[in-house]
Structure formats: C-alpha cells, structure tokens
Short mmCIF file of C-alpha atoms and ligand atoms in Angstrom, two decimals:
data_model
loop_
_atom_site.label_atom_id
_atom_site.label_comp_id
_atom_site.label_asym_id
_atom_site.label_seq_id
_atom_site.Cartn_x
_atom_site.Cartn_y
_atom_site.Cartn_z
CA UNK Q 13 37.34 95.44 158.50
CA UNK Q 14 39.60 93.91 155.97
CA UNK Q 15 38.85 90.01 157.10
CA UNK Q 16 35.03 89.97 156.18
CA UNK Q 17 36.39 90.44 152.72
CA UNK Q 18 38.59 86.97 152.30
CA UNK Q 19 35.49 85.32 154.36
CA UNK Q 20 34.88 81.53 152.70
CA UNK Q 21 31.42 82.71 151.30
CA UNK Q 22 33.31 84.63 148.86
CA UNK Q 23 35.51 81.63 147.76
CA UNK Q 24 34.66 80.36 144.17
CA UNK Q 25 36.56 77.22 144.36
CA UNK Q 26 36.49 75.88 141.13
CA UNK Q 27 37.40 79.30 139.42
CA UNK Q 28 40.42 79.18 141.61
CA UNK Q 29 41.43 75.82 140.81
CA UNK Q 30 41.53 76.86 137.20
CA UNK Q 31 43.08 80.27 137.54
CA UNK Q 32 45.84 79.03 139.78
CA UNK Q 33 46.51 76.21 137.21
CA UNK Q 34 46.84 79.11 134.25
CA UNK Q 35 48.92 81.03 136.19
CA UNK Q 36 51.31 77.98 137.46
CA UNK Q 37 51.75 77.14 133.75
CA UNK Q 38 52.16 80.93 132.84
CA UNK Q 39 55.36 81.04 135.05
CA UNK Q 40 56.20 77.68 135.67
CA UNK Q 41 60.52 79.13 135.85
CA UNK Q 42 60.03 83.00 136.98
CA UNK Q 43 61.24 83.80 139.90
CA UNK Q 44 58.13 83.84 142.28
CA UNK Q 45 55.60 85.43 144.30
CA UNK Q 46 53.59 82.69 143.64
CA UNK Q 47 55.59 80.27 145.79
CA UNK Q 48 54.67 82.56 148.69
CA UNK Q 49 50.79 82.94 148.16
CA UNK Q 50 47.49 81.79 146.60
CA UNK Q 51 44.36 83.65 145.25
CA UNK Q 52 42.00 82.99 147.77
CA UNK Q 53 38.94 84.79 145.39
CA UNK Q 54 38.75 86.55 142.61
CA UNK Q 55 40.66 84.23 140.58
CA UNK Q 56 39.10 84.98 137.60
CA UNK Q 57 40.32 88.06 136.70
CA UNK Q 58 43.41 88.59 138.77
CA UNK Q 59 46.77 87.14 137.28
CA UNK Q 60 50.69 87.18 137.67
CA UNK Q 61 52.54 88.68 134.28
CA UNK Q 62 56.66 89.41 134.52
CA UNK Q 63 56.73 93.16 134.60
CA UNK Q 64 60.69 93.15 133.44
CA UNK Q 65 62.34 90.67 135.64
CA UNK Q 66 59.86 90.61 138.51
CA UNK Q 67 56.82 88.86 138.76
CA UNK Q 68 53.87 91.29 139.49
CA UNK Q 69 50.37 89.96 140.58
CA UNK Q 70 47.34 92.17 139.27
CA UNK Q 71 44.07 92.17 141.64
CA UNK Q 72 41.53 93.29 140.12
CA UNK Q 73 37.52 94.73 140.95
CA UNK Q 74 34.36 95.11 138.95
CA UNK Q 75 31.10 94.92 139.78
CA UNK Q 76 30.97 91.21 140.36
CA UNK Q 77 33.99 90.58 142.18
CA UNK Q 78 37.11 91.84 143.87
CA UNK Q 79 40.25 89.65 144.74
CA UNK Q 80 42.39 88.31 147.30
CA UNK Q 81 45.47 86.26 147.66
CA UNK Q 82 47.15 85.19 150.60
CA UNK Q 83 50.35 83.96 152.22
CA UNK Q 84 50.74 80.28 152.45
CA UNK Q 85 52.48 80.68 155.62
CA UNK Q 86 51.46 82.04 159.06
CA UNK Q 87 54.13 83.79 161.19
CA UNK Q 88 54.76 84.59 164.77
CA UNK Q 89 56.96 88.36 164.46
CA UNK Q 90 58.61 89.15 161.36
CA UNK Q 91 58.59 91.43 158.56
CA UNK Q 92 56.47 91.41 156.00
CA UNK Q 93 57.05 93.98 152.58
CA UNK Q 94 54.98 94.20 149.70
CA UNK Q 95 55.37 97.00 146.63
CA UNK Q 96 51.86 97.76 145.49
CA UNK Q 97 50.62 100.33 142.88
CA UNK Q 98 47.22 101.00 143.72
CA UNK Q 99 44.29 102.05 141.37
CA UNK Q 100 44.71 105.12 139.21
CA UNK Q 101 42.09 107.81 138.47
CA UNK Q 102 39.15 107.77 140.19
CA UNK Q 103 39.15 105.13 142.79
CA UNK Q 104 36.20 106.37 145.22
CA UNK Q 105 34.87 103.48 146.91
CA UNK Q 106 37.70 101.15 146.37
CA UNK Q 107 39.75 99.90 149.04
CA UNK Q 108 42.86 98.08 148.02
CA UNK Q 109 44.36 96.27 151.46
CA UNK Q 110 47.55 94.61 152.92
CA UNK Q 111 46.87 93.00 156.23
CA UNK Q 112 47.77 90.13 158.77
CA UNK Q 113 45.12 88.23 160.52
CA UNK Q 114 45.15 85.31 163.12
CA UNK Q 115 42.91 82.49 162.17
CA UNK Q 116 40.63 80.63 164.78
CA UNK Q 117 37.98 82.13 166.77
CA UNK Q 118 36.89 85.92 165.93
CA UNK Q 119 36.62 86.63 169.20
CA UNK Q 120 39.68 86.75 169.96
CA UNK Q 121 41.75 87.57 166.58
CA UNK Q 122 44.59 89.48 166.33
CA UNK Q 123 45.24 91.95 163.08
CA UNK Q 124 47.46 94.29 161.77
CA UNK Q 125 45.49 96.95 158.91
CA UNK Q 126 47.02 98.47 156.10
CA UNK Q 127 43.86 99.63 153.85
CA UNK Q 128 43.85 102.07 151.08
CA UNK Q 129 40.72 104.08 150.55
CA UNK Q 130 39.94 105.63 147.01
CA UNK Q 131 39.61 108.91 146.08
CA UNK Q 132 37.42 110.62 143.47
CA UNK Q 133 39.62 112.70 142.31
CA UNK Q 134 42.26 109.84 142.32
CA UNK Q 135 44.63 112.26 145.23
CA UNK Q 136 44.88 112.06 148.37
CA UNK Q 137 44.45 108.09 149.24
CA UNK Q 138 44.78 107.65 152.54
CA UNK Q 139 46.26 104.74 154.22
CA UNK Q 140 43.66 103.69 157.03
CA UNK Q 141 45.65 101.71 159.44
CA UNK Q 142 44.48 99.68 162.83
CA UNK Q 143 45.55 96.59 164.64
CA UNK Q 144 43.44 94.20 166.57
CA UNK Q 145 44.49 92.46 169.58
CA UNK Q 146 42.15 90.11 171.35
CA UNK Q 147 39.19 90.79 168.89
CA UNK Q 148 39.35 94.25 169.95
CA UNK Q 149 40.49 97.14 166.73
CA UNK Q 150 39.74 100.80 167.19
CA UNK Q 151 43.08 101.71 167.33
CA UNK Q 152 42.49 103.57 163.92
CA UNK Q 153 45.17 106.42 162.64
CA UNK Q 154 45.19 107.55 158.89
CA UNK Q 155 47.87 108.79 156.51
CA UNK Q 156 48.20 110.98 153.33
CA UNK Q 157 51.07 109.81 151.23
CA UNK Q 158 53.60 112.24 150.56
CA UNK Q 159 53.32 110.92 146.76
CA UNK Q 160 50.92 109.39 144.25
CA UNK Q 161 50.71 105.58 145.16
CA UNK Q 162 49.16 105.03 141.98
CA UNK Q 163 51.52 106.35 139.53
CA UNK Q 164 54.43 103.61 141.05
CA UNK Q 165 54.94 100.78 143.23
CA UNK Q 166 55.71 102.09 146.57
CA UNK Q 167 57.01 99.56 149.58
CA UNK Q 168 54.64 98.88 152.57
CA UNK Q 169 55.92 97.19 155.73
CA UNK Q 170 54.99 95.42 158.47
CA UNK Q 171 57.37 95.21 161.19
CA UNK Q 172 56.33 92.95 164.40
CA UNK Q 173 58.28 92.17 167.09
CA UNK Q 174 57.77 91.24 170.70
CA UNK Q 175 58.43 95.08 171.94
CA UNK Q 176 56.88 97.07 168.48
CA UNK Q 177 54.57 96.33 165.77
CA UNK Q 178 55.91 99.17 163.03
CA UNK Q 179 54.32 100.46 160.00
CA UNK Q 180 56.13 101.71 156.96
CA UNK Q 181 56.30 103.20 154.04
CA UNK Q 182 59.25 103.60 151.57
CA UNK Q 183 61.48 101.82 154.70
CA UNK Q 184 60.36 104.83 157.35
CA UNK Q 185 58.08 104.20 160.10
CA UNK Q 186 54.97 106.22 160.09
CA UNK Q 187 53.45 104.28 162.94
CA UNK Q 188 54.59 102.29 165.92
CA UNK Q 189 52.41 100.50 168.50
CA UNK Q 190 54.52 99.77 171.53
CA UNK Q 191 54.15 96.70 173.61
CA UNK Q 192 52.81 97.86 176.97
CA UNK Q 193 51.33 94.57 178.56
CA UNK Q 194 53.01 95.00 181.77
CA UNK Q 195 50.05 98.20 181.89
CA UNK Q 196 47.28 95.92 180.97
CA UNK Q 197 47.34 96.91 176.98
CA UNK Q 198 47.31 93.87 174.76
CA UNK Q 199 49.80 93.08 172.56
CA UNK Q 200 49.82 90.32 169.84
CA UNK Q 201 52.38 87.54 171.61
CA UNK Q 202 50.93 84.17 170.77
CA UNK Q 203 49.13 83.68 167.47
CA UNK Q 204 50.35 83.48 164.37
CA UNK Q 205 49.05 85.46 161.53
CA UNK Q 206 48.47 85.00 157.90
CA UNK Q 207 49.33 87.54 155.30
CA UNK Q 208 46.37 89.18 153.31
CA UNK Q 209 46.14 91.67 150.15
CA UNK Q 210 42.86 92.18 148.37
CA UNK Q 211 40.86 94.80 146.18
CA UNK Q 212 37.59 95.07 147.03
CA UNK Q 213 34.55 97.15 147.03
CA UNK Q 214 33.52 99.32 150.47
CA UNK Q 215 31.85 102.41 148.93
CA UNK Q 216 29.66 101.97 151.73
CA UNK Q 217 32.49 103.66 154.14
CA UNK Q 218 35.56 104.30 152.09
CA UNK Q 219 35.52 107.67 150.09
CA UNK Q 220 34.11 110.69 152.45
CA UNK Q 221 31.99 108.52 155.48
CA UNK Q 222 30.57 106.81 151.96
CA UNK Q 223 28.92 109.84 150.14
CA UNK Q 224 30.69 109.01 146.93
CA UNK Q 225 30.28 105.68 145.20
CA UNK Q 226 32.18 103.55 143.45
CA UNK Q 227 31.38 104.72 139.64
CA UNK Q 228 31.34 101.53 138.36
CA UNK Q 229 31.38 103.09 134.41
CA UNK Q 230 35.85 103.02 135.24
CA UNK Q 231 35.85 99.24 135.98
CA UNK Q 232 37.23 97.35 136.02
CA UNK Q 233 39.89 98.86 138.51
CA UNK Q 234 43.12 97.43 138.88
CA UNK Q 235 46.19 97.26 141.69
CA UNK Q 236 49.32 95.85 141.28
CA UNK Q 237 51.53 93.82 144.27
CA UNK Q 238 54.98 92.58 143.60
CA UNK Q 239 58.23 91.72 145.66
CA UNK Q 240 56.20 89.85 148.37
CA UNK Q 241 59.23 88.99 151.21
CA UNK Q 242 59.04 87.79 154.32
CA UNK Q 243 61.83 87.71 157.13
CA UNK Q 244 61.50 86.35 159.95
CA UNK Q 245 62.32 88.58 163.16
CA UNK Q 246 66.17 87.95 163.56
CA UNK Q 247 67.36 86.16 166.86
CA UNK Q 248 70.29 87.46 168.69
CA UNK Q 249 73.17 85.55 169.94
CA UNK Q 250 72.24 83.21 172.66
CA UNK Q 251 68.56 83.33 171.69
CA UNK Q 252 67.28 80.86 168.83
CA UNK Q 253 63.15 82.74 168.51
CA UNK Q 254 62.87 86.19 168.27
CA UNK Q 255 59.93 85.85 171.15
CA UNK Q 256 62.00 84.30 173.43
CA UNK Q 257 63.86 87.67 173.60
CA UNK Q 258 62.58 89.84 176.72
CA UNK Q 259 60.54 92.15 175.09
CA UNK Q 260 62.82 94.74 176.68
CA UNK Q 261 65.58 93.70 174.83
CA UNK Q 262 68.19 96.64 173.57
CA UNK Q 263 67.91 95.43 169.94
CA UNK Q 264 64.14 95.96 170.03
CA UNK Q 265 64.68 100.27 170.62
CA UNK Q 266 63.43 102.13 168.16
CA UNK Q 267 67.16 103.86 166.90
CA UNK Q 268 66.94 107.55 166.20
CA UNK Q 269 66.09 107.36 162.53
CA UNK Q 270 63.24 105.77 163.13
CA UNK Q 271 61.99 108.04 165.82
CA UNK Q 272 63.04 111.51 163.67
CA UNK Q 273 60.50 109.42 160.73
CA UNK Q 274 57.72 108.85 163.06
CA UNK Q 275 57.92 112.35 164.19
CA UNK Q 276 57.75 113.62 160.78
CA UNK Q 277 54.75 111.28 159.86
CA UNK Q 278 52.88 112.47 163.05
CA UNK Q 279 53.19 116.12 162.31
CA UNK Q 280 53.26 116.16 158.17
CA UNK Q 281 50.91 113.10 157.08
CA UNK Q 282 48.82 111.93 159.64
CA UNK Q 283 45.32 112.92 158.94
CA UNK Q 284 43.45 111.14 161.95
CA UNK Q 285 44.54 109.49 164.95
CA UNK Q 286 42.52 107.46 167.46
CA UNK Q 287 44.48 109.09 170.30
CA UNK Q 288 43.45 112.69 169.75
CA UNK Q 289 39.64 112.44 168.97
CA UNK Q 290 38.34 114.26 171.80
CA UNK Q 291 34.93 113.56 170.21
CA UNK Q 292 35.06 109.55 169.99
CA UNK Q 293 36.83 109.32 174.02
CA UNK Q 294 36.47 111.73 177.21
CA UNK Q 295 39.88 113.07 178.70
CA UNK Q 296 39.56 109.79 181.28
CA UNK Q 297 38.63 107.55 178.35
CA UNK Q 298 40.96 107.47 176.17
CA UNK Q 299 42.43 104.13 175.63
CA UNK Q 300 45.78 103.67 177.83
CA UNK Q 301 48.06 103.56 175.41
CA UNK Q 302 47.13 106.88 174.43
CA UNK Q 303 48.15 108.36 177.66
CA UNK Q 304 51.03 106.20 178.03
CA UNK Q 305 52.35 107.46 174.77
CA UNK Q 306 51.89 110.91 175.52
CA UNK Q 307 54.23 110.42 179.06
CA UNK Q 308 56.74 109.44 176.72
CA UNK Q 309 56.57 105.78 178.58
C1 NAG N 18 40.26 113.11 148.24
O1 NAG N 18 40.87 114.00 147.51
C2 NAG N 18 40.79 115.59 147.83
C3 NAG N 18 41.84 116.28 147.32
O2 NAG N 18 41.89 116.49 145.84
C4 NAG N 18 40.88 115.69 149.11
O3 NAG N 18 40.68 117.24 149.71
C5 NAG N 18 40.14 114.67 150.05
O4 NAG N 18 40.06 114.75 151.59
C6 NAG N 18 40.45 113.37 149.51
N1 NAG N 18 39.33 112.53 150.22
C7 NAG N 18 39.61 111.54 150.80
C8 NAG N 18 38.61 110.71 151.54
O5 NAG N 18 40.52 111.22 151.38
C1 NAG N 19 62.03 93.61 147.19
O1 NAG N 19 61.85 93.86 148.71
C2 NAG N 19 62.82 93.97 149.94
C3 NAG N 19 62.48 94.30 151.22
O2 NAG N 19 61.89 95.30 150.93
C4 NAG N 19 64.50 94.65 148.95
O3 NAG N 19 65.16 94.34 150.34
C5 NAG N 19 64.54 94.45 147.72
O4 NAG N 19 65.25 94.94 147.25
C6 NAG N 19 63.23 93.90 146.67
N1 NAG N 19 63.73 93.73 145.55
C7 NAG N 19 63.69 94.11 144.48
C8 NAG N 19 63.68 93.17 143.38
O5 NAG N 19 62.85 95.74 144.35
C1 NAG N 20 32.03 112.47 178.06
O1 NAG N 20 31.11 112.75 179.25
C2 NAG N 20 29.95 113.78 179.18
C3 NAG N 20 29.76 114.04 180.69
O2 NAG N 20 30.24 113.28 181.75
C4 NAG N 20 29.00 112.83 178.87
O3 NAG N 20 27.90 113.47 179.07
C5 NAG N 20 29.34 112.01 177.59
O4 NAG N 20 28.48 111.23 176.83
C6 NAG N 20 30.67 111.47 177.73
N1 NAG N 20 31.15 111.10 176.15
C7 NAG N 20 31.44 109.68 175.82
C8 NAG N 20 31.98 109.78 174.19
O5 NAG N 20 31.48 109.08 176.22
#
C-alpha cells in the first residue's frame, strides 16, 4: 500500500531538483540527514531545517500533493531508526509512513511497513504494520501508541536480521516476525531494501475504514522526521557478514526484555492481529506462521 505513494508517476523532477538545491544550500555544513536521504516528490513544500542541533525534515501534505523521501542506499539486513513527530490535531485521512521496500518486480517484492493512520480527534493514532515477502503481504498488525505521537518525537525502528524482523517503538519491541523458512513460510533473505518515509492522503481507507475524510481546511498537514540512522547487521567473530551467519545462531535470539516488551505490546496496545482474525480466516486457513507462533515455535 505504502509503496504506491512513491510511484514514479508522482515524481516532479524539476521541482525536486530545485528543492534539493535549496535545501543543500541552506545547510551545507550541518550534521546531516540529507547526505543519507533524498526527496522523491513533494520537494516544493518539503524542507530540512535545524531544530536546535538536529537537522529535521518537514514533510507536508496539501490538497495538491504529499511528500516522500527515500534513502540513497539499499540494505540487506540491518537496523533502521528514525524519530518522527506526527501531524497533530485532526489528522483524519492522513497517513505518515516509514517503510522499507525492495526494487524490481512487484510480483515478488519484499516490504516492511509502518503506517500511522490519522484520527479525527487527534488521538489515538493507529500504527499499522505489515510485512510483504515475495509479493505477498496480508500480515497486518495494528497498535495504539501509549503516548501522543504528535506531541513529540519518538523513535521507530526496523531491525532486520536473518532470523527476525523486529519493529520497535522507543527501543521497545512491539512486533516480531520470525524466519520460518524451514516450515515453508517465506522470509526476506536476498533482496536489498530501500528506506522510505512519506506523508499522503489516504482518506479512502485510512480512518474508520474511509468513513472519515481529510478536512482540507486543516491543510497543510506536516510531519517531522529526524535522526535517520542505519546500522548494518553486526557479524559475530569469524563471520564477515550477518547474512552469512546461520539464522539459528544464538546471537539472533530474543532476550528476556524483548520477549517481555512483545508480550506487553500484544496485551496492552495491539488492536488488530491478522493471526487472530477469525472473520478473515477459518481455523484451518490461518497463515502457517500464525499456528507456529501459537505453538511457541
Ligand atoms: C480515534 O480516536 C477515538 C478516540 O478519541 C477512537 O475511539 C477511535 O477508534 C480512533 N480511530 C482510529 C481509526 O484509530
Ligand atoms: C539518534 O538515533 C540513535 C538510534 O536510535 C540514538 O542512539 C541516538 O541517541 C540518536 N541521536 C540523537 C541526537 O538523538
Ligand atoms: C469457512 O468455512 C465455511 C464452511 O466450510 C465456509 O462456508 C466459509 O466460506 C469459510 N470462510 C472463509 C473466510 O474462508
């Protein structure tokens, strides 16, 4: 879903180039996010600015256009973090995203999604997550955040190693997707992915299933991104690349703190889990990973 928003037909290259030139001119010597990311569209009303010592990126959305950036590099395994401060007030219909996606054929693309679905009343904002492997998604989990994500910056992290994809909020794991390849469940193991962030209008579906529309009198909507960081998956001694490390290596095991955080997220903040959606799946039809998880495998 998220990827469509950065599709090439939305590019406005001339605007983009002017925007990039302006932004580079403004902060040539700043400690930077703009060395790692580039604006894909919406550059005419997207800007980098200094927030104290920290360079921040403001993405805005109006009735003409949203905004999107992407990482210059692509990654295979690693930890990607960014701090995001979401649109405040009535953000119904508005979706802010942070996601990673492979390039190449859509039919077998890999993708890890965080999408923040706006709310008419401002709060709660729903964090919608999904994972696509080989072009197949449908692994939605949604969470309410235990704070107002528009009041301040919070850190959102995707940790991707050969055994797990972990999604973390302020350093606490809320979701883990395990590599169950030996049980026939696909896992992203070979395609590099690029990081994207965007702000767009999705009022056909985002808020209460599309019943609540974007109120354009509130525009422009602005979301702030800062401190984009990337760390390669660290190899252990004798292993040159973490992708070469066997996925059953103990170093990928989840520690007790992570397990506790996952339990807390599932008990307290989860509002939707495809693995317990009995309207969607008959008992025998749940995706394989759901029953493996239930059995504690
Ligand atoms: C919006 O917030 C209200 C409470 O203020 C909540 O009942 C509702 O479920 C939220 N909507 C979404 C789409 O999260
Ligand atoms: C930037 O993010 C990294 C990773 O989340 C964190 O360790 C670091 O403290 C952050 N830097 C600042 C200045 O907040
Ligand atoms: C579940 O099974 C029932 C009875 O076999 C069938 O009528 C129904 O369409 C199935 N539902 C789904 C979501 O596949």
